[in-house]
Short mmCIF file of C-alpha atoms in Angstrom, two decimals:
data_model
loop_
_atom_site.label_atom_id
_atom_site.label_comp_id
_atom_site.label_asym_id
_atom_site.label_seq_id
_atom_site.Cartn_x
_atom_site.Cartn_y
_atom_site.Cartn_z
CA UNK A 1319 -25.99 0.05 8.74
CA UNK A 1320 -26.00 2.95 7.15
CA UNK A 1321 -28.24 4.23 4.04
CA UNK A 1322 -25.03 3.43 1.05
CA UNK A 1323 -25.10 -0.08 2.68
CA UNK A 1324 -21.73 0.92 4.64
CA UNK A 1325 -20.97 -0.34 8.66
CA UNK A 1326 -21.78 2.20 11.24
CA UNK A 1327 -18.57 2.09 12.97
CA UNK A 1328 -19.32 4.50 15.54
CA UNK A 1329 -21.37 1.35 16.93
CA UNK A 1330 -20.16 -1.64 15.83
CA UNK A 1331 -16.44 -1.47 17.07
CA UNK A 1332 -14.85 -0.04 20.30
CA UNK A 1333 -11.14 1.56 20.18
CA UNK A 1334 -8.90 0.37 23.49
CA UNK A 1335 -8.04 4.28 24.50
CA UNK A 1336 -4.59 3.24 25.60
CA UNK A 1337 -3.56 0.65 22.69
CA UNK A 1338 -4.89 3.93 20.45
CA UNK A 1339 -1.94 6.41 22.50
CA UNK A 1340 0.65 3.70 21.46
CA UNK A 1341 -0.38 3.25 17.90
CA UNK A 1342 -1.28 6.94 17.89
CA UNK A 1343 3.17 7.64 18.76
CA UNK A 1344 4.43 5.26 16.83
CA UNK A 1345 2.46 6.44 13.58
CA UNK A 1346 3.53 9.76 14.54
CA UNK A 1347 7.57 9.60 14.94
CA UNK A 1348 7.22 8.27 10.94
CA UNK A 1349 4.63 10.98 10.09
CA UNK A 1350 7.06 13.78 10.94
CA UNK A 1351 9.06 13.03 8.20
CA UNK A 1352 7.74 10.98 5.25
CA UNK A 1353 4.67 9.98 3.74
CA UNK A 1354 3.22 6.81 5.42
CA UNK A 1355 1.50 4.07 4.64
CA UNK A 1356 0.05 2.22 7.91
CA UNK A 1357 0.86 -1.68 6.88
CA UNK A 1358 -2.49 -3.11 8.67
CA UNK A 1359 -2.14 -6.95 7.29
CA UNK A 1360 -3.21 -9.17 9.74
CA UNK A 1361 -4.25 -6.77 12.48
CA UNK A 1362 -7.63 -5.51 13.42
CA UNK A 1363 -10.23 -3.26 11.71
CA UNK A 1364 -10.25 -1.60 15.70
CA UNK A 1365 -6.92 -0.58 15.80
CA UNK A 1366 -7.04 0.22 11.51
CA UNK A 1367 -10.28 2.59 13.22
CA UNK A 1368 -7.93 4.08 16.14
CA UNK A 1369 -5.26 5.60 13.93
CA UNK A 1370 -8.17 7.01 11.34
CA UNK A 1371 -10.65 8.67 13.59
CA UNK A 1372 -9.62 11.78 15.18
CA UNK A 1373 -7.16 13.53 16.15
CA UNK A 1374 -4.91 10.88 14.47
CA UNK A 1375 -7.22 11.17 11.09
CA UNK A 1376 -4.58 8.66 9.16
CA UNK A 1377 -6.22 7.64 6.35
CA UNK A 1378 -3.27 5.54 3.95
CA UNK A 1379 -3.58 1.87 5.41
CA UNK A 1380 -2.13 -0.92 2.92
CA UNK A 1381 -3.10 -4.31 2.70
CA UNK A 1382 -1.23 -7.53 1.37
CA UNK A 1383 -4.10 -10.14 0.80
CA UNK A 1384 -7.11 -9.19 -1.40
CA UNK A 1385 -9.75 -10.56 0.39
CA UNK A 1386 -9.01 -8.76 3.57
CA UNK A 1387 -8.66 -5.75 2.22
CA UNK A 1388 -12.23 -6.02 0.79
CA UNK A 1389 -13.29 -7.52 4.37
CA UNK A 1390 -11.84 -4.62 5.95
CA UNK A 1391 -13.12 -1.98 3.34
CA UNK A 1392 -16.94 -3.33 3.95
CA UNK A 1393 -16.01 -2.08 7.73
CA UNK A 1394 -14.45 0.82 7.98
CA UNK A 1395 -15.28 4.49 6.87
CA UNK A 1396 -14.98 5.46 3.22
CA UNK A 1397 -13.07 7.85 4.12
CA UNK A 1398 -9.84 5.35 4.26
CA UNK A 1399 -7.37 5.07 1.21
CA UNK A 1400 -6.44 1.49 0.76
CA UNK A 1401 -3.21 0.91 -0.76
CA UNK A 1402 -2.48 -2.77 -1.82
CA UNK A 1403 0.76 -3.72 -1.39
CA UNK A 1404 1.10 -7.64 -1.87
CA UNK A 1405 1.25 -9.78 -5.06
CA UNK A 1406 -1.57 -9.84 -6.66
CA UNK A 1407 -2.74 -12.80 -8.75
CA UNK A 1408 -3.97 -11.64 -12.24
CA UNK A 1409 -7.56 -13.00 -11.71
CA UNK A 1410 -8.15 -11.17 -8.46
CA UNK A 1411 -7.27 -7.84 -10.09
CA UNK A 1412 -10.84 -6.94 -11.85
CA UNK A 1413 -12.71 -7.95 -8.61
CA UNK A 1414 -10.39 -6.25 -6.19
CA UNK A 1415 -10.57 -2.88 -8.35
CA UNK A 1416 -14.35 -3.05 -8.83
CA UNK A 1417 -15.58 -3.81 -5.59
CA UNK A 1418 -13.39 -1.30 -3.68
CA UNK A 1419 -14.26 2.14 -4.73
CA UNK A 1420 -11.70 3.40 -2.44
CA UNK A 1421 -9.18 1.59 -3.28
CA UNK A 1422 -6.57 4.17 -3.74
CA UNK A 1423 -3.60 2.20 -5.22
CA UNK A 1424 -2.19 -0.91 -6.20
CA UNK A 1425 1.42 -1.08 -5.20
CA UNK A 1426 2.27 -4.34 -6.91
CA UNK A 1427 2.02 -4.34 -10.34
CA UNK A 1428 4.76 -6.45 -12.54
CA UNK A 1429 2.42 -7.40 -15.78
CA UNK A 1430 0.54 -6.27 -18.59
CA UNK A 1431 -2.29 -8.72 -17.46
CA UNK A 1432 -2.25 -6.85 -14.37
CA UNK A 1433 -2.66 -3.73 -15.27
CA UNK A 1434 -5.21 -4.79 -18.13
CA UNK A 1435 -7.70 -6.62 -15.55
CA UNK A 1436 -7.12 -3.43 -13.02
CA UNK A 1437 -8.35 -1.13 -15.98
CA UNK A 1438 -11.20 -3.51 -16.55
CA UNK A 1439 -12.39 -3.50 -12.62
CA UNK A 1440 -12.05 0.11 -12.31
CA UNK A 1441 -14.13 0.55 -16.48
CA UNK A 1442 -16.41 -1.35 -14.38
CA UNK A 1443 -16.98 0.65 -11.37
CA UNK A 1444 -16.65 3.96 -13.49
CA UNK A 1445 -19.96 2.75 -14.88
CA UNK A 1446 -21.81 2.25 -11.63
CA UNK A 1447 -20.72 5.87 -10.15
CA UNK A 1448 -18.40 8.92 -10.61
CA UNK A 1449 -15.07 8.16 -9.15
CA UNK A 1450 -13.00 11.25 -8.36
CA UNK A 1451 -9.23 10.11 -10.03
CA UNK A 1452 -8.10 7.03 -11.31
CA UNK A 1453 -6.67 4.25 -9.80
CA UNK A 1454 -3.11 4.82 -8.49
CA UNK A 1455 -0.57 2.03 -9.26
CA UNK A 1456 3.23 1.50 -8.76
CA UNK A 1457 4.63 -0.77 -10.93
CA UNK A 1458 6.69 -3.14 -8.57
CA UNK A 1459 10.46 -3.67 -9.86
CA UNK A 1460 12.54 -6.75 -8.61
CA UNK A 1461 15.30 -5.10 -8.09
CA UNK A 1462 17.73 -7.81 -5.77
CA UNK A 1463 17.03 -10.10 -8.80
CA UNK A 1464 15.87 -13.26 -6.21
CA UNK A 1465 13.93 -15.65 -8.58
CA UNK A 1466 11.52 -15.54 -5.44
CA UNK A 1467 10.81 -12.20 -5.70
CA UNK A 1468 7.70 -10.68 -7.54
CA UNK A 1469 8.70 -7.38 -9.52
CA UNK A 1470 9.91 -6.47 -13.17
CA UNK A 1471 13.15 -6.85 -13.90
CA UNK A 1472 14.88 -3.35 -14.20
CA UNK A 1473 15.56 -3.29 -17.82
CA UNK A 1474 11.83 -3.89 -18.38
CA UNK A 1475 10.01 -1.69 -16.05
CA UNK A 1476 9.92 1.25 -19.06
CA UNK A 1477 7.76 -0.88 -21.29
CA UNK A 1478 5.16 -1.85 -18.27
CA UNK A 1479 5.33 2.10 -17.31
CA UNK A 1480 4.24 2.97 -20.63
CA UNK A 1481 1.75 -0.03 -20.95
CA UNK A 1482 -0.18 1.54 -18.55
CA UNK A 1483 0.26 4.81 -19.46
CA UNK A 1484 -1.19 4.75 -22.84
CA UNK A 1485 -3.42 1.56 -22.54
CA UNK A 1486 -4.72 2.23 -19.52
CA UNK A 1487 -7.10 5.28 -19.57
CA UNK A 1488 -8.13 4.50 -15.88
CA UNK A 1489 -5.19 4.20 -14.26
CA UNK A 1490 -2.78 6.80 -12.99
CA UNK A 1491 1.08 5.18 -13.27
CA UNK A 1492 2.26 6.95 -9.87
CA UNK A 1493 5.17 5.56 -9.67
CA UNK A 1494 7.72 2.64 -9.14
CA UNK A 1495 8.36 0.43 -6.41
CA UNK A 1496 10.39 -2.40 -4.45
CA UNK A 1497 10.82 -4.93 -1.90
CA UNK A 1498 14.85 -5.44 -1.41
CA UNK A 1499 16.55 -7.82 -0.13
CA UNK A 1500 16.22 -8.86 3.71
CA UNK A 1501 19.79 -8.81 4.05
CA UNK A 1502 20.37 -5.73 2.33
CA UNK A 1503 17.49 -4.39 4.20
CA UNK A 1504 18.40 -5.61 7.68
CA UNK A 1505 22.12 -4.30 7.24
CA UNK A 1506 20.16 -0.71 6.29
CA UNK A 1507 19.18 -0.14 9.59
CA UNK A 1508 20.03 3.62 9.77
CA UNK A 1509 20.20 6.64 7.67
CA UNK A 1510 23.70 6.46 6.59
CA UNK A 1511 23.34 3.03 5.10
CA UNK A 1512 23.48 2.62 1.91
CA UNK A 1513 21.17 -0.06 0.24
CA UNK A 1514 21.97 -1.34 -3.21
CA UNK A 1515 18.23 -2.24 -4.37
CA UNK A 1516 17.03 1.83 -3.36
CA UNK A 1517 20.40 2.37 -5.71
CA UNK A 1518 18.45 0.30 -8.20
CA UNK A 1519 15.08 1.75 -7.98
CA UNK A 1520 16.84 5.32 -8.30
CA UNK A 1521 17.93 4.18 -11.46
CA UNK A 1522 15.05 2.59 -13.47
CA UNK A 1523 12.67 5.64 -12.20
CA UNK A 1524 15.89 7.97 -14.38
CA UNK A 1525 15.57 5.95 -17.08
CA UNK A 1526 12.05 5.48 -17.25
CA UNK A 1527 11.08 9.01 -17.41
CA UNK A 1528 14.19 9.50 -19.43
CA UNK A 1529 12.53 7.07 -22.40
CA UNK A 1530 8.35 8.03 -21.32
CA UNK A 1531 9.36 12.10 -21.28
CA UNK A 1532 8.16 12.77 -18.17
CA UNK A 1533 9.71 14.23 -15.37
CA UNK A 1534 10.80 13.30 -11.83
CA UNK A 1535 7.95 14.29 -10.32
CA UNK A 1536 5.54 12.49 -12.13
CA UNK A 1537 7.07 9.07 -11.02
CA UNK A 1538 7.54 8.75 -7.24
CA UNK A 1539 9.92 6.12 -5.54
CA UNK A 1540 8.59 3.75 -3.01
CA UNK A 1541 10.74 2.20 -0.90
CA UNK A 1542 11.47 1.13 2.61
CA UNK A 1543 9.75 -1.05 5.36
CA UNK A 1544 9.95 -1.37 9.35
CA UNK A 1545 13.69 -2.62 9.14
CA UNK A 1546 14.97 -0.26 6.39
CA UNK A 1547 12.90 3.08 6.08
CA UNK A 1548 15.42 5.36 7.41
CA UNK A 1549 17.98 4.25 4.35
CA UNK A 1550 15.04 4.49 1.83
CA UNK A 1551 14.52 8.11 3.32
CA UNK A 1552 17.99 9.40 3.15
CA UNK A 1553 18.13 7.66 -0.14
CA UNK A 1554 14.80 9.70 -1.79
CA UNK A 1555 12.14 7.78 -1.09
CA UNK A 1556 8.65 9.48 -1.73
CA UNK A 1557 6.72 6.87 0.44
CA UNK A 1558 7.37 4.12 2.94
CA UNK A 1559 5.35 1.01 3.92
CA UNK A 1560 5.15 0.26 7.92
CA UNK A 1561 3.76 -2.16 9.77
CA UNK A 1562 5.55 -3.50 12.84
CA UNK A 1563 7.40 -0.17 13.97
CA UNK A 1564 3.10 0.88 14.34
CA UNK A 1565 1.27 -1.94 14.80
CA UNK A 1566 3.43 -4.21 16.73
CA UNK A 1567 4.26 -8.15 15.92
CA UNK A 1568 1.64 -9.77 13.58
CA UNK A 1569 -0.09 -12.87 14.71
CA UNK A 1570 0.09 -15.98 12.00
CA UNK A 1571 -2.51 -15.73 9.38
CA UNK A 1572 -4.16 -18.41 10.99
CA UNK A 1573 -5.07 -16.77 14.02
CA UNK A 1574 -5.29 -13.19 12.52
CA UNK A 1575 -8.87 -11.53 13.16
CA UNK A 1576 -10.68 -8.71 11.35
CA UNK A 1577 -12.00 -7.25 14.54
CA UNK A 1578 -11.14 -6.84 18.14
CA UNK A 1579 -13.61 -9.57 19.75
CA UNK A 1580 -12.10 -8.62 23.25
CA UNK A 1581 -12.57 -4.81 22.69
CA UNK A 1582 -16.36 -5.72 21.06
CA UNK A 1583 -16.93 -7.18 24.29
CA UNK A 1584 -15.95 -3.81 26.67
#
């Protein structure tokens, strides 16, 4: 253990050198072309270690259940920005943001409540220590209009955006984000595909900064998963979120584990 109460992870995990090549490859053929985030939900803090450490030295990983992400976090180097990307429910916001201190964005946000306990967890933390920026967060947009789906609808993603713009003195509003459709997204396999919900997404991030004042540039676009990231590309997005295409199938959540026991064991 080390003297800030972090893991020494030079000793307590082991990296497979060949499962490292593969994941080392796959992060690479994305890398060459877009901004990444490594989708590590349900797979190990070992192979989360293998794509960070060098020569890969990846350090955007994004989580979709809270209390991994802090499991993980307590594990790995500071030196990681976590990015999390699932729903969030309101009363795990504050905790999440305060416990974290590099959490590096919330990807999910589609309430006022959400971004009001975020702010709170990250006040919080503020007082305990000097944090470099604010927290980043993407306010999440629903944007196929499935009932099922978490998100903002599109004609009120402008009101959240300035919510946490001008009530929210320690957040940074990076940008706006969305999960479409699996359909959509299965049939936008390629980069000539054109995907309806990255259509969508184009448009509320025009009219948000059209109504806020801002420019382009100040409000990113992220879009795009294993199955649809070369549409979400061709289509402007600033940032895509991959898991499988890297890490290979997940296992169910109930057999998920945070680290490697077989590789502890070499």
């Amino acid at each position: 253990m080390s003297s800030d109460g972090v893991a020494d992870t030079e000793h307590s995990m082991q990296i497979n050198p060949q499962r490292a090549q593969v994941l080392a490859e796959n992060l690479s053929n994305v890398l060459q072309r877009v901004r990444l985030i490594a989708v590590s939900k349900l797979k190990t803090a070992n192979d989360i270690l293998a794509l960070h450490e060098k020569p890969n030295g990846h350090v955007d990983f994004g989580e979709n259940y809270a209390q991994e992400l802090t499991e993980k976090a307590g594990l790995l180097p500071r030196s990681i920005r976590w990015h999390m990307i699932g729903a969030l429910q309101t009363n795990k916001c504050k905790p999440l943001a305060e416990q974290v201190s590099n959490l590096y964005c919330v990807s999910s946000v589609d309430s006022s409540k959400k971004a009001d306990a975020l702010e709170k967890g990250r006040a919080a933390l503020a007082e305990k220590q000097d944090l470099p920026a604010n927290l980043r967060v993407l306010v999440q947009v629903n944007t196929s209009g499935e009932p099922e789906k978490s998100g903002v609808e599109p004609d009120q993603a402008a009101e959240l955006c300035r919510h946490v713009r001008e009530k929210c003195p320690h957040l940074h509003l990076a940008g706006v984000m969305t999960i479409g459709a699996i359909a959509r997204s299965q049939a936008s396999n390629s980069a000539e595909s054109i995907n309806e919900d990255f259509v969508c997404l184009r448009e509320v991030r025009d009219k948000v900064v059209q109504e806020l004042g801002i420019t382009r540039e100040e409000l990113e676009l992220s879009m795009g998963m294993s199955s649809d990231f070369e549409a979400a590309i061709a289509q402007g997005s600033d940032e895509v979120r991959i898991g499988t295409t890297i890490f290979g199938d997940r296992p169910q959540k109930k057999d998920a584990k945070i680290k490697d026991e077989r590789a502890e064991e070499k």
